[in-house]
mmCIF file of C-alpha atoms in Angstrom:
data_model
loop_
_atom_site.group_PDB
_atom_site.id
_atom_site.type_symbol
_atom_site.label_atom_id
_atom_site.label_comp_id
_atom_site.label_asym_id
_atom_site.label_seq_id
_atom_site.Cartn_x
_atom_site.Cartn_y
_atom_site.Cartn_z
ATOM 1 C CA MET A 1 -26.880 -51.544 -25.627
ATOM 2 C CA LYS A 2 -26.931 -52.988 -29.149
ATOM 3 C CA LEU A 3 -24.579 -55.754 -28.044
ATOM 4 C CA VAL A 4 -26.890 -56.682 -25.140
ATOM 5 C CA CYS A 5 -29.905 -56.857 -27.493
ATOM 6 C CA LEU A 6 -27.992 -59.072 -29.912
ATOM 7 C CA CYS A 7 -26.984 -61.409 -27.070
ATOM 8 C CA ILE A 8 -30.582 -61.699 -25.875
ATOM 9 C CA ILE A 9 -31.839 -62.429 -29.410
ATOM 10 C CA PHE A 10 -29.125 -65.049 -29.851
ATOM 11 C CA CYS A 11 -30.005 -66.761 -26.545
ATOM 12 C CA VAL A 12 -33.728 -66.747 -27.337
ATOM 13 C CA ALA A 13 -32.998 -68.280 -30.709
ATOM 14 C CA MET A 14 -30.940 -71.023 -29.091
ATOM 15 C CA VAL A 15 -33.849 -71.798 -26.712
ATOM 16 C CA VAL A 16 -36.580 -71.688 -29.330
ATOM 17 C CA ALA A 17 -34.692 -73.639 -32.017
ATOM 18 C CA PRO A 18 -34.415 -76.926 -30.077
ATOM 19 C CA SER A 19 -38.076 -76.667 -29.042
ATOM 20 C CA LEU A 20 -39.195 -76.392 -32.635
ATOM 21 C CA VAL A 21 -37.365 -79.585 -33.649
ATOM 22 C CA ASP A 22 -38.480 -81.511 -30.525
ATOM 23 C CA ASN A 23 -34.854 -81.987 -29.517
ATOM 24 C CA GLN A 24 -33.770 -80.446 -26.179
ATOM 25 C CA GLY A 25 -30.099 -81.113 -26.826
ATOM 26 C CA TYR A 26 -27.570 -82.294 -24.291
ATOM 27 C CA VAL A 27 -24.796 -80.448 -22.371
ATOM 28 C CA PHE A 28 -22.244 -82.223 -20.211
ATOM 29 C CA ILE A 29 -19.913 -80.099 -18.024
ATOM 30 C CA SER A 30 -17.011 -81.668 -16.095
ATOM 31 C CA LEU A 31 -15.108 -79.624 -13.458
ATOM 32 C CA GLY A 32 -12.595 -81.937 -11.806
ATOM 33 C CA ASN A 33 -14.555 -84.530 -9.823
ATOM 34 C CA TYR A 34 -17.795 -82.647 -10.422
ATOM 35 C CA THR A 35 -20.001 -83.201 -13.461
ATOM 36 C CA VAL A 36 -23.152 -81.430 -14.587
ATOM 37 C CA GLU A 37 -25.611 -82.739 -17.141
ATOM 38 C CA LEU A 38 -28.037 -80.231 -18.619
ATOM 39 C CA SER A 39 -30.248 -79.768 -21.545
ATOM 40 C CA VAL A 40 -29.401 -76.967 -23.954
ATOM 41 C CA ILE A 41 -32.402 -74.885 -22.869
ATOM 42 C CA VAL A 42 -31.524 -75.085 -19.152
ATOM 43 C CA ALA A 43 -27.874 -74.318 -19.884
ATOM 44 C CA ILE A 44 -28.871 -71.239 -21.888
ATOM 45 C CA GLY A 45 -31.247 -70.182 -19.121
ATOM 46 C CA ILE A 46 -28.453 -70.452 -16.576
ATOM 47 C CA ILE A 47 -26.152 -68.432 -18.830
ATOM 48 C CA ILE A 48 -28.777 -65.727 -19.235
ATOM 49 C CA LEU A 49 -29.479 -65.653 -15.512
ATOM 50 C CA THR A 50 -25.743 -65.436 -14.768
ATOM 51 C CA PHE A 51 -25.390 -62.557 -17.220
ATOM 52 C CA LEU A 52 -28.302 -60.713 -15.597
ATOM 53 C CA LEU A 53 -26.785 -61.240 -12.165
ATOM 54 C CA PHE A 54 -23.511 -59.872 -13.484
ATOM 55 C CA LEU A 55 -25.263 -56.739 -14.763
ATOM 56 C CA LEU A 56 -27.033 -56.342 -11.426
ATOM 57 C CA LEU A 57 -23.716 -56.665 -9.590
ATOM 58 C CA CYS A 58 -22.198 -53.938 -11.817
ATOM 59 C CA GLN A 59 -25.109 -51.637 -11.018
ATOM 60 C CA LEU A 60 -24.690 -52.302 -7.286
ATOM 61 C CA ILE A 61 -20.985 -51.477 -7.484
ATOM 62 C CA LYS A 62 -21.727 -48.302 -9.428
ATOM 63 C CA TRP A 63 -24.357 -47.277 -6.881
ATOM 64 C CA PHE A 64 -21.967 -47.937 -4.011
ATOM 65 C CA PHE A 65 -19.264 -45.718 -5.419
ATOM 66 C CA SER A 66 -21.786 -43.016 -6.345
ATOM 67 C CA CYS A 67 -22.990 -43.006 -2.736
ATOM 68 C CA LYS A 68 -19.406 -42.692 -1.607
ATOM 69 C CA ASN A 69 -18.997 -39.614 -3.819
ATOM 70 C CA VAL A 70 -22.249 -38.228 -2.461
ATOM 71 C CA PHE A 71 -20.985 -38.592 1.120
ATOM 72 C CA ARG A 72 -17.657 -37.170 0.118
ATOM 73 C CA LEU A 73 -19.367 -34.206 -1.567
ATOM 74 C CA PHE A 74 -21.525 -33.701 1.508
ATOM 75 C CA PHE A 75 -18.537 -33.487 3.848
ATOM 76 C CA TYR A 76 -16.636 -31.350 1.324
ATOM 77 C CA ARG A 77 -19.480 -28.843 1.148
ATOM 78 C CA ARG A 78 -19.754 -28.859 4.903
ATOM 79 C CA ARG A 79 -16.048 -28.053 5.250
ATOM 80 C CA GLU A 80 -16.379 -25.344 2.596
ATOM 81 C CA ALA A 81 -19.283 -23.760 4.463
ATOM 82 C CA THR A 82 -17.345 -23.876 7.734
ATOM 83 C CA ALA A 83 -14.288 -22.361 6.044
ATOM 84 C CA ARG A 84 -16.317 -19.529 4.541
ATOM 85 C CA GLU A 85 -17.954 -18.814 7.882
ATOM 86 C CA ASN A 86 -14.584 -18.799 9.674
ATOM 87 C CA LEU A 87 -13.138 -16.431 7.087
ATOM 88 C CA TYR A 88 -16.148 -14.117 7.421
ATOM 89 C CA LEU A 89 -16.058 -14.159 11.231
ATOM 90 C CA GLY A 90 -12.278 -13.769 11.249
ATOM 91 C CA VAL A 91 -12.383 -10.664 9.054
ATOM 92 C CA LEU A 92 -15.161 -9.192 11.193
ATOM 93 C CA ALA A 93 -13.132 -9.853 14.334
ATOM 94 C CA LEU A 94 -10.115 -8.173 12.720
ATOM 95 C CA LEU A 95 -12.149 -5.094 11.784
ATOM 96 C CA GLU A 96 -13.601 -4.976 15.289
ATOM 97 C CA GLN A 97 -10.040 -5.139 16.675
ATOM 98 C CA ARG A 98 -10.575 -8.523 18.361
ATOM 99 C CA TYR A 99 -7.186 -9.614 17.088
ATOM 100 C CA SER A 100 -6.634 -12.750 19.185
ATOM 101 C CA GLU A 101 -10.018 -14.165 18.196
ATOM 102 C CA ALA A 102 -9.406 -13.231 14.552
ATOM 103 C CA HIS A 103 -6.074 -15.056 14.542
ATOM 104 C CA LYS A 104 -7.637 -18.145 16.115
ATOM 105 C CA LEU A 105 -10.455 -18.308 13.546
ATOM 106 C CA LEU A 106 -8.291 -17.667 10.505
ATOM 107 C CA ILE A 107 -5.312 -19.864 11.303
ATOM 108 C CA GLN A 108 -7.575 -22.960 11.216
ATOM 109 C CA ASN A 109 -9.202 -22.023 7.912
ATOM 110 C CA THR A 110 -6.946 -24.116 5.642
ATOM 111 C CA HIS A 111 -9.296 -26.290 3.562
ATOM 112 C CA SER A 112 -9.025 -24.501 0.213
ATOM 113 C CA LYS A 113 -5.602 -23.487 -1.119
ATOM 114 C CA HIS A 114 -6.451 -19.896 -2.035
ATOM 115 C CA ARG A 115 -8.689 -19.402 0.980
ATOM 116 C CA SER A 116 -6.008 -20.778 3.281
ATOM 117 C CA VAL A 117 -3.413 -18.349 1.874
ATOM 118 C CA ALA A 118 -5.794 -15.439 2.431
ATOM 119 C CA SER A 119 -6.585 -16.718 5.914
ATOM 120 C CA TYR A 120 -2.908 -17.039 6.838
ATOM 121 C CA ILE A 121 -2.150 -13.528 5.592
ATOM 122 C CA ILE A 122 -5.075 -12.017 7.500
ATOM 123 C CA ALA A 123 -4.081 -14.083 10.544
ATOM 124 C CA ALA A 124 -0.579 -12.599 10.270
ATOM 125 C CA GLN A 125 -2.136 -9.136 10.172
ATOM 126 C CA ALA A 126 -4.064 -9.937 13.342
ATOM 127 C CA ALA A 127 -0.867 -11.213 14.980
ATOM 128 C CA ILE A 128 0.858 -7.918 14.088
ATOM 129 C CA GLN A 129 -1.841 -6.012 15.951
ATOM 130 C CA THR A 130 -1.260 -8.159 19.039
ATOM 131 C CA LYS A 131 2.530 -7.845 18.501
ATOM 132 C CA SER A 132 2.900 -11.620 18.499
ATOM 133 C CA GLU A 133 6.103 -12.166 16.534
ATOM 134 C CA LYS A 134 5.997 -15.967 16.704
ATOM 135 C CA ASP A 135 2.393 -16.292 15.465
ATOM 136 C CA CYS A 136 2.932 -13.767 12.684
ATOM 137 C CA ILE A 137 6.072 -15.427 11.297
ATOM 138 C CA LYS A 138 4.452 -18.879 11.528
ATOM 139 C CA ALA A 139 1.390 -17.724 9.553
ATOM 140 C CA LEU A 140 3.537 -15.996 6.908
ATOM 141 C CA ASP A 141 5.739 -19.087 6.470
ATOM 142 C CA LYS A 142 2.675 -21.271 5.899
ATOM 143 C CA ALA A 143 1.201 -18.820 3.389
ATOM 144 C CA LEU A 144 4.492 -18.625 1.501
ATOM 145 C CA LYS A 145 4.822 -22.413 1.453
ATOM 146 C CA ILE A 146 1.367 -22.804 -0.115
ATOM 147 C CA GLU A 147 1.608 -19.896 -2.537
ATOM 148 C CA PRO A 148 5.101 -18.637 -3.550
ATOM 149 C CA ARG A 149 3.484 -15.732 -5.440
ATOM 150 C CA ALA A 150 2.526 -14.237 -2.067
ATOM 151 C CA ARG A 151 6.210 -13.468 -1.375
ATOM 152 C CA LEU A 152 5.959 -9.685 -1.638
ATOM 153 C CA ALA A 153 2.833 -9.502 0.532
ATOM 154 C CA CYS A 154 4.535 -11.653 3.179
ATOM 155 C CA ILE A 155 7.669 -9.488 3.125
ATOM 156 C CA LEU A 156 5.643 -6.297 3.577
ATOM 157 C CA LEU A 157 3.714 -7.824 6.484
ATOM 158 C CA HIS A 158 6.959 -9.078 7.982
ATOM 159 C CA SER A 159 8.327 -5.535 7.948
ATOM 160 C CA ASP A 160 5.055 -4.216 9.417
ATOM 161 C CA LEU A 161 5.568 -6.632 12.310
ATOM 162 C CA TYR A 162 8.889 -5.043 13.265
ATOM 163 C CA VAL A 163 7.470 -1.554 12.770
ATOM 164 C CA ALA A 164 4.784 -2.502 15.314
ATOM 165 C CA LEU A 165 7.567 -3.778 17.588
ATOM 166 C CA ASN A 166 9.459 -0.456 17.075
ATOM 167 C CA ASP A 167 12.413 -2.341 15.577
ATOM 168 C CA TYR A 168 12.709 -0.006 12.577
ATOM 169 C CA GLU A 169 16.209 -1.107 11.609
ATOM 170 C CA LYS A 170 15.046 -4.717 11.218
ATOM 171 C CA ALA A 171 11.977 -3.556 9.252
ATOM 172 C CA ALA A 172 14.179 -1.514 6.898
ATOM 173 C CA GLU A 173 16.547 -4.458 6.416
ATOM 174 C CA ILE A 174 13.661 -6.732 5.357
ATOM 175 C CA ILE A 175 12.284 -4.298 2.752
ATOM 176 C CA GLU A 176 15.728 -3.349 1.436
ATOM 177 C CA GLN A 177 16.202 -6.972 0.363
ATOM 178 C CA VAL A 178 13.485 -6.593 -2.296
ATOM 179 C CA SER A 179 13.719 -2.851 -3.063
ATOM 180 C CA THR A 180 16.109 -3.447 -5.975
ATOM 181 C CA GLU A 181 13.861 -6.199 -7.353
ATOM 182 C CA TYR A 182 10.706 -4.053 -7.185
ATOM 183 C CA GLN A 183 12.065 -0.624 -8.137
ATOM 184 C CA ASN A 184 8.703 0.620 -9.426
ATOM 185 C CA ASN A 185 6.611 -0.569 -6.494
ATOM 186 C CA ALA A 186 5.105 2.461 -4.746
ATOM 187 C CA VAL A 187 4.157 0.545 -1.585
ATOM 188 C CA ILE A 188 7.732 -0.624 -0.940
ATOM 189 C CA PHE A 189 9.265 2.835 -1.206
ATOM 190 C CA ARG A 190 6.437 4.470 0.747
ATOM 191 C CA LYS A 191 7.024 2.066 3.638
ATOM 192 C CA LEU A 192 10.799 2.421 3.334
ATOM 193 C CA ALA A 193 10.585 6.228 3.383
ATOM 194 C CA ASN A 194 8.382 6.206 6.494
ATOM 195 C CA ILE A 195 10.803 3.833 8.234
ATOM 196 C CA TYR A 196 13.797 6.057 7.394
ATOM 197 C CA VAL A 197 11.925 9.064 8.797
ATOM 198 C CA LYS A 198 11.335 7.109 12.027
ATOM 199 C CA LEU A 199 15.058 6.292 12.131
ATOM 200 C CA ASN A 200 16.005 9.915 11.306
ATOM 201 C CA ASP A 201 18.192 8.387 8.606
ATOM 202 C CA TYR A 202 17.891 11.157 6.017
ATOM 203 C CA LYS A 203 21.004 10.039 4.185
ATOM 204 C CA ARG A 204 19.387 6.755 3.101
ATOM 205 C CA LEU A 205 16.102 8.579 2.554
ATOM 206 C CA ARG A 206 17.733 10.933 0.069
ATOM 207 C CA GLU A 207 19.155 7.936 -1.839
ATOM 208 C CA ILE A 208 15.667 6.595 -2.572
ATOM 209 C CA ILE A 209 14.126 9.985 -3.484
ATOM 210 C CA PRO A 210 14.506 9.255 -7.264
ATOM 211 C CA ASN A 211 12.680 5.915 -6.831
ATOM 212 C CA ILE A 212 9.932 7.568 -4.792
ATOM 213 C CA LYS A 213 9.502 10.189 -7.487
ATOM 214 C CA SER A 214 9.513 7.712 -10.401
ATOM 215 C CA CYS A 215 6.975 5.309 -8.884
ATOM 216 C CA LYS A 216 4.826 8.156 -7.442
ATOM 217 C CA ALA A 217 4.806 6.638 -3.971
ATOM 218 C CA PHE A 218 3.451 9.887 -2.470
ATOM 219 C CA SER A 219 1.138 12.656 -3.534
ATOM 220 C CA PHE A 220 2.854 15.862 -4.671
ATOM 221 C CA ASP A 221 2.283 17.632 -1.338
ATOM 222 C CA ASP A 222 3.509 14.669 0.718
ATOM 223 C CA PHE A 223 6.509 14.258 -1.575
ATOM 224 C CA MET A 224 7.332 17.930 -1.095
ATOM 225 C CA LYS A 225 7.147 17.572 2.688
ATOM 226 C CA LEU A 226 9.437 14.556 2.474
ATOM 227 C CA GLN A 227 11.988 16.411 0.363
ATOM 228 C CA VAL A 228 11.847 19.464 2.618
ATOM 229 C CA SER A 229 12.482 17.283 5.680
ATOM 230 C CA VAL A 230 15.460 15.679 3.888
ATOM 231 C CA TYR A 231 17.051 19.006 2.951
ATOM 232 C CA GLU A 232 16.230 20.611 6.300
ATOM 233 C CA ASN A 233 18.158 17.862 8.044
ATOM 234 C CA GLU A 234 21.024 18.117 5.563
ATOM 235 C CA LEU A 235 21.256 21.911 5.765
ATOM 236 C CA ARG A 236 21.164 21.816 9.545
ATOM 237 C CA ASN A 237 24.653 20.331 9.574
ATOM 238 C CA ILE A 238 26.136 22.657 6.930
ATOM 239 C CA THR A 239 28.153 25.573 8.275
ATOM 240 C CA ASP A 240 30.421 26.233 5.305
ATOM 241 C CA GLN A 241 29.217 28.482 2.486
ATOM 242 C CA ASN A 242 31.158 26.597 -0.211
ATOM 243 C CA GLU A 243 29.616 23.319 0.841
ATOM 244 C CA LEU A 244 26.176 24.921 0.703
ATOM 245 C CA CYS A 245 26.883 26.195 -2.819
ATOM 246 C CA GLY A 246 27.850 22.676 -3.891
ATOM 247 C CA VAL A 247 24.634 21.177 -2.568
ATOM 248 C CA TRP A 248 22.535 23.946 -4.131
ATOM 249 C CA SER A 249 24.155 23.445 -7.551
ATOM 250 C CA GLN A 250 23.061 19.793 -7.455
ATOM 251 C CA VAL A 251 19.549 20.511 -6.204
ATOM 252 C CA SER A 252 18.795 23.461 -8.496
ATOM 253 C CA ARG A 253 19.148 21.308 -11.639
ATOM 254 C CA ASN A 254 15.970 19.377 -10.906
ATOM 255 C CA LEU A 255 14.070 22.108 -9.079
ATOM 256 C CA LYS A 256 10.597 22.323 -10.608
ATOM 257 C CA LYS A 257 7.627 23.838 -8.785
ATOM 258 C CA GLN A 258 9.429 23.335 -5.480
ATOM 259 C CA SER A 259 9.369 26.778 -3.909
ATOM 260 C CA GLN A 260 9.636 25.355 -0.393
ATOM 261 C CA ILE A 261 13.062 23.868 -1.118
ATOM 262 C CA LEU A 262 14.068 27.088 -2.883
ATOM 263 C CA GLY A 263 13.099 29.084 0.202
ATOM 264 C CA LEU A 264 14.932 26.617 2.428
ATOM 265 C CA PHE A 265 18.244 27.175 0.616
ATOM 266 C CA ALA A 266 17.699 30.928 0.296
ATOM 267 C CA ARG A 267 17.178 31.252 4.054
ATOM 268 C CA LYS A 268 20.246 29.109 4.722
ATOM 269 C CA PHE A 269 22.394 31.385 2.524
ATOM 270 C CA ALA A 270 21.015 34.408 4.382
ATOM 271 C CA GLU A 271 21.759 32.695 7.687
ATOM 272 C CA LEU A 272 25.390 32.235 6.618
ATOM 273 C CA GLY A 273 25.565 35.924 5.636
ATOM 274 C CA ASP A 274 25.432 35.445 1.866
ATOM 275 C CA VAL A 275 22.495 37.747 1.111
ATOM 276 C CA THR A 276 23.507 38.035 -2.555
ATOM 277 C CA SER A 277 23.044 34.288 -3.176
ATOM 278 C CA SER A 278 19.761 34.416 -1.268
ATOM 279 C CA GLU A 279 18.561 37.236 -3.535
ATOM 280 C CA LYS A 280 19.563 35.314 -6.666
ATOM 281 C CA ILE A 281 17.610 32.255 -5.556
ATOM 282 C CA PHE A 282 14.447 34.251 -4.777
ATOM 283 C CA LEU A 283 14.692 36.240 -8.020
ATOM 284 C CA GLU A 284 15.032 33.014 -9.977
ATOM 285 C CA GLY A 285 12.012 31.669 -8.152
ATOM 286 C CA LEU A 286 9.928 34.776 -8.915
ATOM 287 C CA ARG A 287 10.859 34.405 -12.567
ATOM 288 C CA LYS A 288 10.265 30.659 -12.974
ATOM 289 C CA LEU A 289 7.887 29.532 -10.218
ATOM 290 C CA ASP A 290 4.531 30.618 -8.824
ATOM 291 C CA GLU A 291 4.856 34.134 -7.383
ATOM 292 C CA ASN A 292 2.564 33.518 -4.408
ATOM 293 C CA SER A 293 4.453 30.427 -3.261
ATOM 294 C CA VAL A 294 7.788 32.256 -3.552
ATOM 295 C CA CYS A 295 6.370 35.263 -1.658
ATOM 296 C CA LEU A 296 5.389 32.908 1.158
ATOM 297 C CA GLU A 297 9.033 31.845 1.402
ATOM 298 C CA ILE A 298 10.206 35.471 1.324
ATOM 299 C CA VAL A 299 7.958 36.224 4.317
ATOM 300 C CA LYS A 300 9.748 33.463 6.269
ATOM 301 C CA CYS A 301 13.117 35.126 5.583
ATOM 302 C CA ASN A 302 13.547 38.040 7.989
ATOM 303 C CA VAL A 303 16.601 39.436 6.177
ATOM 304 C CA PHE A 304 16.527 42.610 4.112
ATOM 305 C CA MET A 305 17.284 41.915 0.435
ATOM 306 C CA PRO A 306 17.486 45.117 -1.646
ATOM 307 C CA LYS A 307 17.016 43.431 -5.028
ATOM 308 C CA ILE A 308 14.021 41.484 -3.779
ATOM 309 C CA LEU A 309 12.400 44.655 -2.450
ATOM 310 C CA GLU A 310 13.067 46.366 -5.762
ATOM 311 C CA LYS A 311 11.509 43.441 -7.648
ATOM 312 C CA LEU A 312 8.451 43.427 -5.388
ATOM 313 C CA GLU A 313 7.986 47.170 -5.838
ATOM 314 C CA ASP A 314 8.084 46.701 -9.599
ATOM 315 C CA LEU A 315 5.474 43.965 -9.386
ATOM 316 C CA SER A 316 3.253 46.118 -7.132
ATOM 317 C CA VAL A 317 2.399 48.285 -10.146
ATOM 318 C CA ASP A 318 0.011 45.544 -11.229
ATOM 319 C CA PRO A 319 -3.481 46.458 -9.851
ATOM 320 C CA LYS A 320 -4.194 42.789 -9.103
ATOM 321 C CA LYS A 321 -1.503 42.863 -6.427
ATOM 322 C CA ASP A 322 -3.533 45.331 -4.327
ATOM 323 C CA ASN A 323 -5.871 42.530 -3.209
ATOM 324 C CA ASN A 324 -3.213 39.812 -2.844
ATOM 325 C CA PRO A 325 -2.477 39.427 0.890
ATOM 326 C CA ILE A 326 0.497 37.108 0.271
ATOM 327 C CA PHE A 327 2.272 39.601 -2.001
ATOM 328 C CA ILE A 328 1.481 42.570 0.276
ATOM 329 C CA ARG A 329 2.727 40.619 3.312
ATOM 330 C CA ALA A 330 6.025 39.868 1.538
ATOM 331 C CA LEU A 331 6.443 43.563 0.656
ATOM 332 C CA ALA A 332 5.656 44.610 4.234
ATOM 333 C CA ASN A 333 8.131 42.021 5.528
ATOM 334 C CA GLN A 334 10.954 43.539 3.445
ATOM 335 C CA TYR A 335 10.144 47.067 4.623
ATOM 336 C CA TYR A 336 10.118 45.745 8.170
ATOM 337 C CA ALA A 337 13.502 44.070 7.635
ATOM 338 C CA ARG A 338 14.838 47.394 6.235
ATOM 339 C CA LYS A 339 13.481 49.042 9.414
ATOM 340 C CA ASP A 340 11.221 51.293 7.368
ATOM 341 C CA TYR A 341 8.394 50.905 9.900
ATOM 342 C CA LYS A 342 6.194 53.595 8.397
ATOM 343 C CA LEU A 343 5.857 51.793 5.047
ATOM 344 C CA ALA A 344 5.758 48.427 6.808
ATOM 345 C CA LEU A 345 2.749 49.642 8.859
ATOM 346 C CA GLU A 346 1.035 50.895 5.733
ATOM 347 C CA TYR A 347 1.221 47.517 3.999
ATOM 348 C CA LEU A 348 0.514 45.561 7.169
ATOM 349 C CA ARG A 349 -2.736 47.500 7.615
ATOM 350 C CA LYS A 350 -3.693 46.525 4.060
ATOM 351 C CA VAL A 351 -3.009 42.884 4.834
ATOM 352 C CA VAL A 352 -5.053 43.004 8.030
ATOM 353 C CA ALA A 353 -7.937 44.586 6.131
ATOM 354 C CA ILE A 354 -7.899 41.761 3.570
ATOM 355 C CA ASP A 355 -6.853 38.649 5.496
ATOM 356 C CA GLY A 356 -4.888 39.269 8.656
ATOM 357 C CA ILE A 357 -3.103 36.624 10.727
ATOM 358 C CA SER A 358 -1.586 36.770 14.200
ATOM 359 C CA ASP A 359 1.941 37.438 12.863
ATOM 360 C CA ASP A 360 0.664 40.559 11.108
ATOM 361 C CA PHE A 361 -0.665 42.004 14.372
ATOM 362 C CA ILE A 362 2.567 41.137 16.186
ATOM 363 C CA LYS A 363 4.606 42.960 13.551
ATOM 364 C CA ILE A 364 2.254 45.941 13.754
ATOM 365 C CA ALA A 365 2.861 46.007 17.491
ATOM 366 C CA SER A 366 6.587 45.775 16.906
ATOM 367 C CA CYS A 367 6.426 48.685 14.469
ATOM 368 C CA TYR A 368 4.607 50.831 17.047
ATOM 369 C CA GLU A 369 7.103 49.860 19.724
ATOM 370 C CA SER A 370 9.951 50.929 17.480
ATOM 371 C CA GLY A 371 8.123 54.291 17.166
ATOM 372 C CA SER A 372 7.677 54.474 20.976
ATOM 373 C CA LEU A 373 3.865 54.268 20.702
ATOM 374 C CA CYS A 374 3.287 51.841 23.522
ATOM 375 C CA ASP A 375 -0.483 52.404 23.800
ATOM 376 C CA LYS A 376 -1.094 51.465 20.179
ATOM 377 C CA SER A 377 1.293 48.560 20.584
ATOM 378 C CA ASN A 378 -0.760 47.158 23.446
ATOM 379 C CA LEU A 379 -3.973 47.623 21.493
ATOM 380 C CA SER A 380 -2.531 45.797 18.495
ATOM 381 C CA SER A 381 -1.258 42.962 20.696
ATOM 382 C CA LYS A 382 -4.708 42.520 22.221
ATOM 383 C CA SER A 383 -6.241 42.364 18.732
ATOM 384 C CA SER A 384 -3.701 39.676 17.858
ATOM 385 C CA VAL A 385 -4.757 37.566 20.838
#
């Protein structure tokens, strides 16, 4: 701006100076065959006019490009608004289980990089619900091409696709490729465990139990159920007592607050005729674990164990045990297994008075039948029903 002011002052001075001395000056311009003769004042006026025209032209150019940006911004905002609306409608359609419509809306929503990745992933989810393998893989490939950091999400969705298609082996193969890379990822091992359960592949499931435990992929109760299912399947195929002892020696090292697994092995030993080992396991459980949970496992074992009965009788001295239906039921179960029906009836009646279940009434009926009291047996059976 200062330079423009100086130029104007200089031009005015050049115009005024000749006027003051009564000498207009003379300017002769020759351009090839063309010549122009001007006075100094006219020449300066032309220069000033040309400069002003130049400034005007610059302003016009600036305005033109600013208008272009305005139009560009207008269309950009319009596309953004359309993209947001499509994303909103697509998610609503997905939640309302209109999966084909959701996929159609989301697969076109590719204006913004991050929004397009989200749209492709949600579109893949919609394709999984419709079991469209081609559409799902296409959407995941596009998302991965735009954003490599979405690799894990795409792999998990890819496995979900084959779970939906009931191709569990393919789903397991996809997740296994990244399980070593993401050893502390709870989602990966939760999905992998569920797939192995579907495949009844408890051997591979047992291999990932340490990872499941370390990354806390399941709640404690669900983890216990998973472990019990693993060992139940493994014990089902064991018929040799020595083999069972070998498995128990491995399992017992890390057995903490897992009475269900303890009861599982104790019952298996009893099934194979090794009552002594079964007693040792239950006694260890009563000493180290929660008594009630161990008593629940003792009730499930319908084998008489002298040392267990002796231990329960010792514990029954505690007055608190008189109102504990789980403990009383375990004691009654051992008397029943010993065929001491009189004492079994006595404790079963206590259980029924506190918190009876159908099995208690059935055992009462069985006790009466063993005593040839059919009328009472029928009455007890009716109460059970």
